[in-house]
mmCIF file of C-alpha atoms and ligand atoms in Angstrom:
data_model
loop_
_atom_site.group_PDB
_atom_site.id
_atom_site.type_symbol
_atom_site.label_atom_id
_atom_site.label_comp_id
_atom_site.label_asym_id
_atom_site.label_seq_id
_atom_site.Cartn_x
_atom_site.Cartn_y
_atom_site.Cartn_z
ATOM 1 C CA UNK A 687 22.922 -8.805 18.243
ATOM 2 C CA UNK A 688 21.582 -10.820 21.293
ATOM 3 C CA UNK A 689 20.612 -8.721 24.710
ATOM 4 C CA UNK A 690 21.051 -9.656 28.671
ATOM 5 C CA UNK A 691 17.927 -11.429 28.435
ATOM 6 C CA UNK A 692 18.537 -13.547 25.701
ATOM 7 C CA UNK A 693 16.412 -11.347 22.648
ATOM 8 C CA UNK A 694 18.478 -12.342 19.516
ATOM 9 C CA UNK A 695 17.965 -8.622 17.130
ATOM 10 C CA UNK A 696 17.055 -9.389 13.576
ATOM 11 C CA UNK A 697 14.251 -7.062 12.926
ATOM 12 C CA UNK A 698 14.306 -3.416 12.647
ATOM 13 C CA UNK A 699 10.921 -1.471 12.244
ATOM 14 C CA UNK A 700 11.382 1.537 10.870
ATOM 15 C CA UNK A 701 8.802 4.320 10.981
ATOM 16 C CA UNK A 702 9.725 7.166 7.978
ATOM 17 C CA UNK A 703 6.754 9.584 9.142
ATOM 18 C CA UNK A 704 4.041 10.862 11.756
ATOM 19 C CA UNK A 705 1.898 12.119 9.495
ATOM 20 C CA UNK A 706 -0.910 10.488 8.690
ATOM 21 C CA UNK A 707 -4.276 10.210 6.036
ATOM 22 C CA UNK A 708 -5.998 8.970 8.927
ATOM 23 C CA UNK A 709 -7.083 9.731 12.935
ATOM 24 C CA UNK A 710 -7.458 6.479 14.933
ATOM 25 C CA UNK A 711 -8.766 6.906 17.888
ATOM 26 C CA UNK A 712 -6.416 4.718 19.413
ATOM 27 C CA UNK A 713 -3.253 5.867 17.640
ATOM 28 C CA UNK A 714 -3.835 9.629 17.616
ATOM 29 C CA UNK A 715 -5.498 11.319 19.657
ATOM 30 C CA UNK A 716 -7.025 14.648 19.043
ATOM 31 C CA UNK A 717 -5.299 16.991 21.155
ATOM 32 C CA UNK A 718 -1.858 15.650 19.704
ATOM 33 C CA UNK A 719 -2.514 16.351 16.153
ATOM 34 C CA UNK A 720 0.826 18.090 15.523
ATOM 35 C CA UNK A 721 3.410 16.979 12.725
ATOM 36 C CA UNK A 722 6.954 16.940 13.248
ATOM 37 C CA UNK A 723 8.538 19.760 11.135
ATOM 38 C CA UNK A 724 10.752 18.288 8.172
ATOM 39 C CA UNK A 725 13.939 19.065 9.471
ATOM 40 C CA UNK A 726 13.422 16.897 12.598
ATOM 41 C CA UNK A 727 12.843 13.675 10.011
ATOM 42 C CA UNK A 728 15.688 11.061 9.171
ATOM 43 C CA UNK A 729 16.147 11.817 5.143
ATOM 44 C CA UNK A 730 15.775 8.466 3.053
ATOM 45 C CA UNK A 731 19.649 8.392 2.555
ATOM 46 C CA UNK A 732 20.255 8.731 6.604
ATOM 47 C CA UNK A 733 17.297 5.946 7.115
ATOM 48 C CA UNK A 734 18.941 3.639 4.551
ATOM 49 C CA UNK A 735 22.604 4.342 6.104
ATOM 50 C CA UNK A 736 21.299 2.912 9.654
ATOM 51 C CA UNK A 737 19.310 0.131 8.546
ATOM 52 C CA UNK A 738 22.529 -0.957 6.324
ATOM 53 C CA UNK A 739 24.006 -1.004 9.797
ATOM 54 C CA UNK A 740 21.622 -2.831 11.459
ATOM 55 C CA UNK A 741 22.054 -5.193 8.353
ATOM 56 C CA UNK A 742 25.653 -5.595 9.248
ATOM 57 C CA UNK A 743 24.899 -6.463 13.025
ATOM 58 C CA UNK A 744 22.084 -9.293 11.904
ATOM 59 C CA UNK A 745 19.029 -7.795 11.069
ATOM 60 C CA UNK A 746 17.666 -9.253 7.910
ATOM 61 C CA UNK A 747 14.108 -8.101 8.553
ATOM 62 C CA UNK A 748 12.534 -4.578 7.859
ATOM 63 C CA UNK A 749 9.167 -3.325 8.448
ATOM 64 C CA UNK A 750 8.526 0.158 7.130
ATOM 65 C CA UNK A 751 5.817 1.592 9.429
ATOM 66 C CA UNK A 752 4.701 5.328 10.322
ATOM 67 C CA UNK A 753 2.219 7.708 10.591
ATOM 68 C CA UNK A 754 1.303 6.149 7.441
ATOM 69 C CA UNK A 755 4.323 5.371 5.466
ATOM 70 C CA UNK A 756 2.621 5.387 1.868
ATOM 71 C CA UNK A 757 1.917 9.327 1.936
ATOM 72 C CA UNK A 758 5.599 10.187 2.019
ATOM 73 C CA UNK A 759 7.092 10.933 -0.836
ATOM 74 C CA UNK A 760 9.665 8.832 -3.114
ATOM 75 C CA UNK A 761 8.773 6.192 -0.940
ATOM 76 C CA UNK A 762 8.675 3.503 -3.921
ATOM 77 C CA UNK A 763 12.373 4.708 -3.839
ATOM 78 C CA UNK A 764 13.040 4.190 -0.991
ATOM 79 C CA UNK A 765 11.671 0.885 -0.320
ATOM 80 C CA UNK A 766 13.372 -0.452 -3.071
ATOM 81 C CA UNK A 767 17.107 0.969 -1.775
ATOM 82 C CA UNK A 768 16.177 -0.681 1.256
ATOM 83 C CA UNK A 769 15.350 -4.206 -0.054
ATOM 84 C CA UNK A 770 18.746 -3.801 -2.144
ATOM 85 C CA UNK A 771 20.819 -3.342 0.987
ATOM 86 C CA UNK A 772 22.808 -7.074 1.399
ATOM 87 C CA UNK A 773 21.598 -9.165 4.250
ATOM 88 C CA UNK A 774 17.870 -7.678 3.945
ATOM 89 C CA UNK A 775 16.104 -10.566 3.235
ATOM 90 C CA UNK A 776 12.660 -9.577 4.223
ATOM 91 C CA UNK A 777 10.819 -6.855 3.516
ATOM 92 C CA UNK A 778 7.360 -5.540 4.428
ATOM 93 C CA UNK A 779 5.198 -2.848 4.767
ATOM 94 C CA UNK A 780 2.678 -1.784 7.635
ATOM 95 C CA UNK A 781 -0.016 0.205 5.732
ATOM 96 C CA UNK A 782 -4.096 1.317 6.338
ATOM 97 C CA UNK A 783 -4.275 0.633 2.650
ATOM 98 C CA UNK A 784 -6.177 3.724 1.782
ATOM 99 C CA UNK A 785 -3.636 4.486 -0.978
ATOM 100 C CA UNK A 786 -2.338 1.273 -2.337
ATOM 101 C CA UNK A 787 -5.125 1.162 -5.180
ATOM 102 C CA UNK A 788 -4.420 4.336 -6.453
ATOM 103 C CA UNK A 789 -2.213 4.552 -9.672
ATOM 104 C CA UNK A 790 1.437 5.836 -8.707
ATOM 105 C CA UNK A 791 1.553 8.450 -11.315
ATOM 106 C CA UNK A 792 -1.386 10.140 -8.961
ATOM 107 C CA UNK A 793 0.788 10.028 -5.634
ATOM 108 C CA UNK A 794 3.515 12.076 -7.876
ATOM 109 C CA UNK A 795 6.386 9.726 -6.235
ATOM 110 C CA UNK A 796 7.135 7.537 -9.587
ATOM 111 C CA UNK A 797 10.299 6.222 -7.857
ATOM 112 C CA UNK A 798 12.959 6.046 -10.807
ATOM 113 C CA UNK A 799 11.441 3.129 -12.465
ATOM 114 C CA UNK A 800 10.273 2.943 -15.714
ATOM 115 C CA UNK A 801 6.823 4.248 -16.572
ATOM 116 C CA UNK A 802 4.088 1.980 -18.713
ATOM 117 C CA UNK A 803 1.097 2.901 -20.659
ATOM 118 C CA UNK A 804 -1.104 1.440 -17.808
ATOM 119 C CA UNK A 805 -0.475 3.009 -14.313
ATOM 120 C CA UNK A 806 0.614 0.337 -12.047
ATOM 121 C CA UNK A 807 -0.769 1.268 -8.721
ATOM 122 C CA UNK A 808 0.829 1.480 -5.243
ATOM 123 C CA UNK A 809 0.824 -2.018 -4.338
ATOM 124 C CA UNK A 810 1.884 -2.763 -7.966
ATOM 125 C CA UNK A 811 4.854 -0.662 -7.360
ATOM 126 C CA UNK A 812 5.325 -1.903 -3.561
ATOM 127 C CA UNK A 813 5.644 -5.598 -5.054
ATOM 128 C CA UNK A 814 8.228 -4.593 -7.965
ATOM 129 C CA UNK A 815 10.669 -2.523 -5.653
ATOM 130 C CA UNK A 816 10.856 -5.565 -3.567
ATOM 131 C CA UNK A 817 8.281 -5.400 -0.875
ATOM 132 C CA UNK A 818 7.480 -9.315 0.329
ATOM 133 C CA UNK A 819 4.471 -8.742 2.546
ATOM 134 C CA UNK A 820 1.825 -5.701 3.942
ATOM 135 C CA UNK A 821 0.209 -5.561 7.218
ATOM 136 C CA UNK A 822 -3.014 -3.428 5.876
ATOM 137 C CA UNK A 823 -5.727 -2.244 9.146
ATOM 138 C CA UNK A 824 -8.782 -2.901 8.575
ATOM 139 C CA UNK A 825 -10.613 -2.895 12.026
ATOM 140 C CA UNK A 826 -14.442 -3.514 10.869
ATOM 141 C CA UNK A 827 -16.281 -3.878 7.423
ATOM 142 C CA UNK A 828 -18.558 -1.407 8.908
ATOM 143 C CA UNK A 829 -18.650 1.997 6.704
ATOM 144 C CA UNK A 830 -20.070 3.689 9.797
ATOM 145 C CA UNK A 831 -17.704 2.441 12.237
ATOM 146 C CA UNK A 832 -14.879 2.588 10.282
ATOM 147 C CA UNK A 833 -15.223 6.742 10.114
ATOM 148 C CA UNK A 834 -16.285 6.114 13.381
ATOM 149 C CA UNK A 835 -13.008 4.882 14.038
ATOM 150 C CA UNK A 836 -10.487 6.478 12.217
ATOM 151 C CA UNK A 837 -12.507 9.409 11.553
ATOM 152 C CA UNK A 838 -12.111 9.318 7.911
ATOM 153 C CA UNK A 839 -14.509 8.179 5.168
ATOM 154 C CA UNK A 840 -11.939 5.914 3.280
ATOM 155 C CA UNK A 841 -13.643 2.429 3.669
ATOM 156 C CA UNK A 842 -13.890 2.072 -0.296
ATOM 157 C CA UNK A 843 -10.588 2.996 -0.997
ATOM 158 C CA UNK A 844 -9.107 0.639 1.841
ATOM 159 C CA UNK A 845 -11.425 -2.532 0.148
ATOM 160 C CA UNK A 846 -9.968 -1.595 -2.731
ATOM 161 C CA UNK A 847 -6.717 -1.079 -1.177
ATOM 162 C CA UNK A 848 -6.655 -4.858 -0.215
ATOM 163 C CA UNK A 849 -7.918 -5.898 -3.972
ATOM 164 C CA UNK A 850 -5.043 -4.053 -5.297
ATOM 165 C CA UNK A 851 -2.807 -5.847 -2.829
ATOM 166 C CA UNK A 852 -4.174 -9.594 -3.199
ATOM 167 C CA UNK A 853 -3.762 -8.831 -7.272
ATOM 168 C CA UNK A 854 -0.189 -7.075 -6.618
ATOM 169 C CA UNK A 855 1.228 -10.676 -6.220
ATOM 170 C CA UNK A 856 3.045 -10.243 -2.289
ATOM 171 C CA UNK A 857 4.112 -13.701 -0.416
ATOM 172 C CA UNK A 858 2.312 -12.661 2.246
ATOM 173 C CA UNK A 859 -0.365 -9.984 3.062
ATOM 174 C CA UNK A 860 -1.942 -9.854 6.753
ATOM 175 C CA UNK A 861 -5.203 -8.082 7.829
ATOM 176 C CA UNK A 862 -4.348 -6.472 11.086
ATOM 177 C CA UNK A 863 -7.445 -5.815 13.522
ATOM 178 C CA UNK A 864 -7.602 -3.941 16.608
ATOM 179 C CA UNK A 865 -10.107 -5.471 18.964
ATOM 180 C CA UNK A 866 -12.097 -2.765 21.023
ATOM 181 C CA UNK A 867 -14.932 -3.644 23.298
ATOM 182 C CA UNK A 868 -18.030 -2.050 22.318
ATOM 183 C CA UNK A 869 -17.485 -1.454 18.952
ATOM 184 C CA UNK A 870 -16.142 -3.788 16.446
ATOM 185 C CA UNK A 871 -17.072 -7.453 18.658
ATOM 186 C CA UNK A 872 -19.849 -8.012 15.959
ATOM 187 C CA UNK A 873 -17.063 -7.895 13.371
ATOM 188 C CA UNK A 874 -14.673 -10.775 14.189
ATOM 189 C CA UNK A 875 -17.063 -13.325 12.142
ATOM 190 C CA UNK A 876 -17.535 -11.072 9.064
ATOM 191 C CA UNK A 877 -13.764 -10.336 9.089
ATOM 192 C CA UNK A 878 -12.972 -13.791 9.589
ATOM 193 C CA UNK A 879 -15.273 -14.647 6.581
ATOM 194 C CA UNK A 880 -13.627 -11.871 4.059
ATOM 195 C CA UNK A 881 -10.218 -12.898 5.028
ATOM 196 C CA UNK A 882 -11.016 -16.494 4.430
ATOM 197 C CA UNK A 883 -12.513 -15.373 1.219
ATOM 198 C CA UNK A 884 -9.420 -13.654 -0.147
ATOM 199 C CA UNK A 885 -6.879 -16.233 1.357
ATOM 200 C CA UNK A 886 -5.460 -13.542 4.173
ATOM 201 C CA UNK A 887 -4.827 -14.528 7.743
ATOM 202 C CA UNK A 888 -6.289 -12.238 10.102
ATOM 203 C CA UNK A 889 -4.689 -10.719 13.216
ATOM 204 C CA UNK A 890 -6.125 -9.907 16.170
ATOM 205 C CA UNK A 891 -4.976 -7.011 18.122
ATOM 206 C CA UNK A 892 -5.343 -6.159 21.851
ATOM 207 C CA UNK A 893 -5.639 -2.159 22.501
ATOM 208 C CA UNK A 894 -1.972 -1.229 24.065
ATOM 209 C CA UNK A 895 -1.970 2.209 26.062
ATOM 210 C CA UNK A 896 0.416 3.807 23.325
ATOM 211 C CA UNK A 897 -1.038 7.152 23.194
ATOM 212 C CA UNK A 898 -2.920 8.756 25.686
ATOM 213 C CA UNK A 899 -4.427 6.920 29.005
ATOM 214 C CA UNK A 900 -7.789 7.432 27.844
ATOM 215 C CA UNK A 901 -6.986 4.771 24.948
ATOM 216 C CA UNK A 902 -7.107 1.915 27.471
ATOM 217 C CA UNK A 903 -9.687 1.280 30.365
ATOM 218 C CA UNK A 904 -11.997 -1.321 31.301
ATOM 219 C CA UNK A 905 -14.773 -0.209 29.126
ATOM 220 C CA UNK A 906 -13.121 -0.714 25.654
ATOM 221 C CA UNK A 907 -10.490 -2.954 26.013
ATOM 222 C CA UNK A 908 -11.447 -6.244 24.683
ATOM 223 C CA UNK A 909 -8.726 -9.036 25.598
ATOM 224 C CA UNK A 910 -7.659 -12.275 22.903
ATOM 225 C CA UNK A 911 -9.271 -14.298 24.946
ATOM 226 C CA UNK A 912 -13.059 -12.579 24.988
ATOM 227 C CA UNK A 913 -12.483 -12.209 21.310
ATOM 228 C CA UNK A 914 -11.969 -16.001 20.909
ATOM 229 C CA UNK A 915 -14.710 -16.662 22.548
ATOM 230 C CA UNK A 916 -16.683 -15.063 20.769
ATOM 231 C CA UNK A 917 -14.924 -16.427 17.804
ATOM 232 C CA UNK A 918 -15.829 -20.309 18.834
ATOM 233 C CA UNK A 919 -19.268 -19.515 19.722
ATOM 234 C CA UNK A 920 -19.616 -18.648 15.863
ATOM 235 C CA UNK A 921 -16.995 -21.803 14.637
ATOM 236 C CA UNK A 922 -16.282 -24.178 17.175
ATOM 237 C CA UNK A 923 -12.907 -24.258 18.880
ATOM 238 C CA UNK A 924 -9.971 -22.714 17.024
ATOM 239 C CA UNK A 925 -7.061 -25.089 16.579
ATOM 240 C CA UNK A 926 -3.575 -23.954 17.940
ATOM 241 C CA UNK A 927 -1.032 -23.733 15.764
ATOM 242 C CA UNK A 928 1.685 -24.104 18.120
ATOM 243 C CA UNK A 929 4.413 -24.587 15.179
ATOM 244 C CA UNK A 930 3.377 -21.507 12.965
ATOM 245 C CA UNK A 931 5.428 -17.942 13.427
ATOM 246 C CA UNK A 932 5.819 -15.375 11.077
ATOM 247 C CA UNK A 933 8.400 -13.235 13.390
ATOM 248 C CA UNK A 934 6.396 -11.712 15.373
ATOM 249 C CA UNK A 935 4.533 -12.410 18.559
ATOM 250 C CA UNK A 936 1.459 -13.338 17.617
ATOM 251 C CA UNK A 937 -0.083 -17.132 17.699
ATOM 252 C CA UNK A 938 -1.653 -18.542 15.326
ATOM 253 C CA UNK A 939 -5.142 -20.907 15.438
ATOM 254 C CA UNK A 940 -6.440 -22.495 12.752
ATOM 255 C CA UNK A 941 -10.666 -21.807 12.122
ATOM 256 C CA UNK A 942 -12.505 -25.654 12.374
ATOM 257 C CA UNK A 943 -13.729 -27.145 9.353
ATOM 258 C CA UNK A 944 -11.932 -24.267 6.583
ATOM 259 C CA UNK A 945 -8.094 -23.709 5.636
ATOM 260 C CA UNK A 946 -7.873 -20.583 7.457
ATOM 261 C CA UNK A 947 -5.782 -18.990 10.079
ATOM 262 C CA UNK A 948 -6.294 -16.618 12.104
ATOM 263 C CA UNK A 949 -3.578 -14.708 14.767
ATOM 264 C CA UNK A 950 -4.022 -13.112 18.258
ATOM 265 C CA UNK A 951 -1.223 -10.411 19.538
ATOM 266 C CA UNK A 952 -2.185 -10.421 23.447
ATOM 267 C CA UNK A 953 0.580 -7.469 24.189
ATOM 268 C CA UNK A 954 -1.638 -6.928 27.602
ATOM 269 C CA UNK A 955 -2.841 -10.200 28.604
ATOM 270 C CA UNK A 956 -0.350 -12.735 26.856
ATOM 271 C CA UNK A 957 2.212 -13.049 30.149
ATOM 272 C CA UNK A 958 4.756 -14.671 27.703
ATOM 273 C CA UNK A 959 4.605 -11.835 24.720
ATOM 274 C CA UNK A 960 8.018 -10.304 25.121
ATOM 275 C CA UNK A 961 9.803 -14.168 25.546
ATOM 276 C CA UNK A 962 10.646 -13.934 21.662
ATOM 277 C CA UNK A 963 11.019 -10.351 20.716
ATOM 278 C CA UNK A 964 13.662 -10.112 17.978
ATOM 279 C CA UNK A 965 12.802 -6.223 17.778
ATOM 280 C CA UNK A 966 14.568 -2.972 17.574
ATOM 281 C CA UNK A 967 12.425 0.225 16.243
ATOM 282 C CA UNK A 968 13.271 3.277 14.405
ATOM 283 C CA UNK A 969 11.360 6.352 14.885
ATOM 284 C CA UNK A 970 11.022 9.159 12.181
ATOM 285 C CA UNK A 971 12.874 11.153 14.043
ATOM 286 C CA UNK A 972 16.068 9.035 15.020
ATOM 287 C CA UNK A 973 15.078 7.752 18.113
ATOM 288 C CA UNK A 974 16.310 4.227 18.228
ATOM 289 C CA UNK A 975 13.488 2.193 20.832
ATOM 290 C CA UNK A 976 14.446 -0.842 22.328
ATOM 291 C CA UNK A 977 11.005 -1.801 23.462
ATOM 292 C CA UNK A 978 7.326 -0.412 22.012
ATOM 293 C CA UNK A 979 6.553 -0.424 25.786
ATOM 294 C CA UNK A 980 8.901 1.255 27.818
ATOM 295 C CA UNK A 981 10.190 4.560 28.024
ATOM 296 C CA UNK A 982 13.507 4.015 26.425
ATOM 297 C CA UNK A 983 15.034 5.753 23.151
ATOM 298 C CA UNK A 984 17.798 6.860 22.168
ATOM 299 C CA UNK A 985 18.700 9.481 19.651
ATOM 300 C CA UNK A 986 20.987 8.297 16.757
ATOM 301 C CA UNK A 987 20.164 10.879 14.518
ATOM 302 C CA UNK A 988 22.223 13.547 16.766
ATOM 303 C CA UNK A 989 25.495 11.614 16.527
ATOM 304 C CA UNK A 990 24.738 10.991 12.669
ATOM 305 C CA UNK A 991 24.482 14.364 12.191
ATOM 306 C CA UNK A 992 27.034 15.386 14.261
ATOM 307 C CA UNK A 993 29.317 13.144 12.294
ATOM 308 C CA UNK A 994 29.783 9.906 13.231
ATOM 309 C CA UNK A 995 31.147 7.422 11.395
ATOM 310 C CA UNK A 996 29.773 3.771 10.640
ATOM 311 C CA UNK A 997 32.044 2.151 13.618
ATOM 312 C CA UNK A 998 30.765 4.663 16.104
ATOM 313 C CA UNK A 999 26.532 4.052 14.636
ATOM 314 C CA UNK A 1000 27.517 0.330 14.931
ATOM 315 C CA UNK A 1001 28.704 0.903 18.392
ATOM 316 C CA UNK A 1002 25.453 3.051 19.227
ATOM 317 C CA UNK A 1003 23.204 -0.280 18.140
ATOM 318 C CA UNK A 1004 25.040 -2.273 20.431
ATOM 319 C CA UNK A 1005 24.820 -0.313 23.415
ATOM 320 C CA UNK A 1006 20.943 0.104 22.795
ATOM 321 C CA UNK A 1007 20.331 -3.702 22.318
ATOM 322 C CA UNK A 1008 22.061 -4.308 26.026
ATOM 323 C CA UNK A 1009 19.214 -1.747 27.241
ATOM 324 C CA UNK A 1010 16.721 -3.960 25.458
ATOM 325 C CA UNK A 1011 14.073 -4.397 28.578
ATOM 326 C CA UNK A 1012 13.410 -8.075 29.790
ATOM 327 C CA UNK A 1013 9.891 -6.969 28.765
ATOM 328 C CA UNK A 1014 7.212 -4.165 28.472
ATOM 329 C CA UNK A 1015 5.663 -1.885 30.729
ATOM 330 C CA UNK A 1016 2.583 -1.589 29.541
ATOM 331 C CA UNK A 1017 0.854 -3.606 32.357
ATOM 332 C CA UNK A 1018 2.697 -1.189 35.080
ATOM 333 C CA UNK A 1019 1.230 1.457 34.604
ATOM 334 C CA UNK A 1020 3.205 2.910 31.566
ATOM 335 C CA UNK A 1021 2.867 5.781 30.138
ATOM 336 C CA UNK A 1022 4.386 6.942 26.777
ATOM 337 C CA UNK A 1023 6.223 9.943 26.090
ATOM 338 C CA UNK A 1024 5.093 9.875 22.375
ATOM 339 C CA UNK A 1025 2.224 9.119 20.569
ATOM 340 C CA UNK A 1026 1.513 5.769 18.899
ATOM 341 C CA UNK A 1027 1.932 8.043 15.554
ATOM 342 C CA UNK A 1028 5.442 8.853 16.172
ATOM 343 C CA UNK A 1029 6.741 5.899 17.367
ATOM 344 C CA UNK A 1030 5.626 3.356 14.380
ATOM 345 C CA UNK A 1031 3.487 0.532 15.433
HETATM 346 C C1 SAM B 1230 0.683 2.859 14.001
HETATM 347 S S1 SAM B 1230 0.051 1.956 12.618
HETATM 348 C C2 SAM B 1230 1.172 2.478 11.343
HETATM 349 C C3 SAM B 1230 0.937 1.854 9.999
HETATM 350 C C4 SAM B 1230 -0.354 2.200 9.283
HETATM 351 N N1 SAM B 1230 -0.717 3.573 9.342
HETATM 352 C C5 SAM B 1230 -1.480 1.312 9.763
HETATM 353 O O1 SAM B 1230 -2.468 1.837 10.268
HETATM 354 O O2 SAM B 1230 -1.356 0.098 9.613
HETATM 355 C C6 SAM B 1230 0.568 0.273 12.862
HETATM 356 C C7 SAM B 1230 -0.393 -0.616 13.600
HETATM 357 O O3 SAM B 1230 -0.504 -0.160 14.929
HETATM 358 C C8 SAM B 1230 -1.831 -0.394 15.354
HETATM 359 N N2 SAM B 1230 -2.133 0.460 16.489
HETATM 360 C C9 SAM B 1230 -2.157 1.804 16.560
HETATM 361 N N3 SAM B 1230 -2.479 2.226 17.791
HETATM 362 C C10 SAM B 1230 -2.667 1.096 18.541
HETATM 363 C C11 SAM B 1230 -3.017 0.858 19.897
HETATM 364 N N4 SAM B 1230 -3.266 1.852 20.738
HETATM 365 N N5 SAM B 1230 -3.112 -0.411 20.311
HETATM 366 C C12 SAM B 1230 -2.881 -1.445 19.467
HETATM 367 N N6 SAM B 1230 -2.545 -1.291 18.180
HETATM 368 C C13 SAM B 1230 -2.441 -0.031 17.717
HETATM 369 C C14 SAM B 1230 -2.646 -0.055 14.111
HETATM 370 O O4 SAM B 1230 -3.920 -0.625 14.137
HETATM 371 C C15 SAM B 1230 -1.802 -0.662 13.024
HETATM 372 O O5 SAM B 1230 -2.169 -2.004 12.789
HETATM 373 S S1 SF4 B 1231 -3.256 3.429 13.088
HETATM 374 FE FE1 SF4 B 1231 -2.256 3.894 11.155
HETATM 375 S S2 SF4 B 1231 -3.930 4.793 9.978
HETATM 376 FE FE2 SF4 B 1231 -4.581 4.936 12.062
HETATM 377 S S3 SF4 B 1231 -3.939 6.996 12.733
HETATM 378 FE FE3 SF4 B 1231 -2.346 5.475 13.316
HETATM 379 S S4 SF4 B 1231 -0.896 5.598 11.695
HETATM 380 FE FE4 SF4 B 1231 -2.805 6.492 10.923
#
């Protein structure tokens, strides 16, 4: 699938929930703490149906996203139907870790695999259904600030989260760090240092207005480039990696003196962010989004339900991708029509 402005498609993100363990600041804001009622939700068998068609149309990536994806249930099942659908080739997970240490038998999913005297845990189980690589949050190493920020006291259970991970085996596991001015700037080194430890490469983030207005203004945004500053005042200048991708938009730098890398996503201040997009996203509830940053969705679930056959889904992908946006809105003024929460990060 390739758009009017030259996007080639090959990567579906697919959020299976709003709900949520958690309460970022950033993501969810208080006054829209509502869930979606069931009903409203693509079923597993309806999510695996359109991602087998996106297969079919060239996508051979999947990220499953939310809400937080890991508190749905039968979601080991899921995963692995979705890494055996032919032409998925890569498969990851976007996750705040808080439940990947815990044994599976205690999330009362079990998937249909087999069950062994010792309890794998969620990451365990992640790995065998087929999962390649986890983005896991982790904004600050700061037990304070962490609650602070997601207003939840789960800072143990997310370390551990990431142990469980690194020991789970994946080809790839990413820390993924939202950079807020005023809060976590004395955390870039110490993040730096504990992904360097464990052999993760860190991510950057820049705050994106994805939720309310109040997310974004001049006192807490922090942009890449004030956060690599501060970075090289601590390790000298970072070394572009001009050559290293891992499908997304983020570049990559390598940290002086170690074998470490380290990633910035500048969705608000990188002026070339949306050159490479290979993205389509799937919300919970059906709504296919061309663009994180723009208005646009359209609902597949309605057609689905109504009936439609494969042909006529394939035919809705299509005409969705030729709506892809040249690029985001988010520096015009945009303002979204649904919460970070709901639309899968
Ligand atoms: C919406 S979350 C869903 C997956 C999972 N619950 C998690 O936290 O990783 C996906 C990613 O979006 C990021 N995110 C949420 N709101 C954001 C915002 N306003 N600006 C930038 N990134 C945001 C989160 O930090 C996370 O890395
Ligand atoms: S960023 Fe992830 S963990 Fe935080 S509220 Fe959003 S979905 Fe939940």
């Amino acid at each position: 699938m390739q758009d009017r402005h030259g996007h080639r498609i090959s990567y579906l993100r697919v959020s299976i929930t709003d709900r949520c363990n958690e309460r970022c600041t950033y993501c969810m804001p208080v006054e829209l703490q509502e869930w979606l009622p069931r009903g409203d939700i693509l079923t597993y068998e309806e999510n695996l149906r359109l991602i087998g068609i996106a297969a079919e149309l060239g996508v051979t990536k999947i990220r499953i996203t939310g809400g937080e994806p890991l508190t749905r249930r039968g979601v080991i099942g899921f995963v692995r139907g979705v890494a055996q659908i032919p032409g998925i080739r890569d498969l990851g997970v976007s996750t705040n870790g808080t439940l990947l240490a815990r044994p599976v038998a205690e999330i009362a999913d079990l998937g249909r695999g087999p069950r062994s005297a010792t309890a794998a845990t969620m990451a365990q189980a992640l790995r065998t259904a087929g999962v390649r690589s986890l983005n896991i949050s982790l904004d600050t190493l700061d037990r304070h600030l962490y609650v602070q920020i997601t207003g939840r006291d789960f800072h143990d259970q997310v370390l551990a989260g990431i142990e469980a991970a690194i020991n789970a085996g994946f080809e790839q596991l990413k820390l993924n760090c939202v950079l807020m001015r005023g809060r976590n700037e004395d955390d870039l080194v110490p993040l730096i240092d504990f992904a360097g430890e464990r052999n993760l490469i860190l991510r950057f983030i820049e705050l994106m207005p994805v939720s309310t207005t109040e997310v974004l203004d001049d006192e807490n945004f922090m942009s890449i480039l004030h956060a690599q500053r501060l970075i090289e005042a601590h390790f000298g200048k970072l070394i572009p990696e001009a050559s290293f991708r891992t499908n997304g938009p983020a570049t990559y730098y390598q940290i002086p003196g170690r074998n470490q890398r380290i990633g910035f996503i500048g969705a608000m201040t990188n002026l070339h962010f949306c050159e490479s997009c290979n993205k389509l996203r799937l919300t919970c509830d059906g709504k296919l989004r061309p663009c994180l940053g723009s208005y646009l969705e359209f609902d597949i679930m309605k057609p689905m339900r109504a009936g439609a056959s494969d042909a006529d889904l394939r035919q809705f992908f299509l005409e969705v991708v030729e709506r892809k946006p040249e690029q985001h809105d988010f520096r015009n003024n945009y303002q979204p029509n649904r919460r970070m929460i709901a639309i899968g990060g």
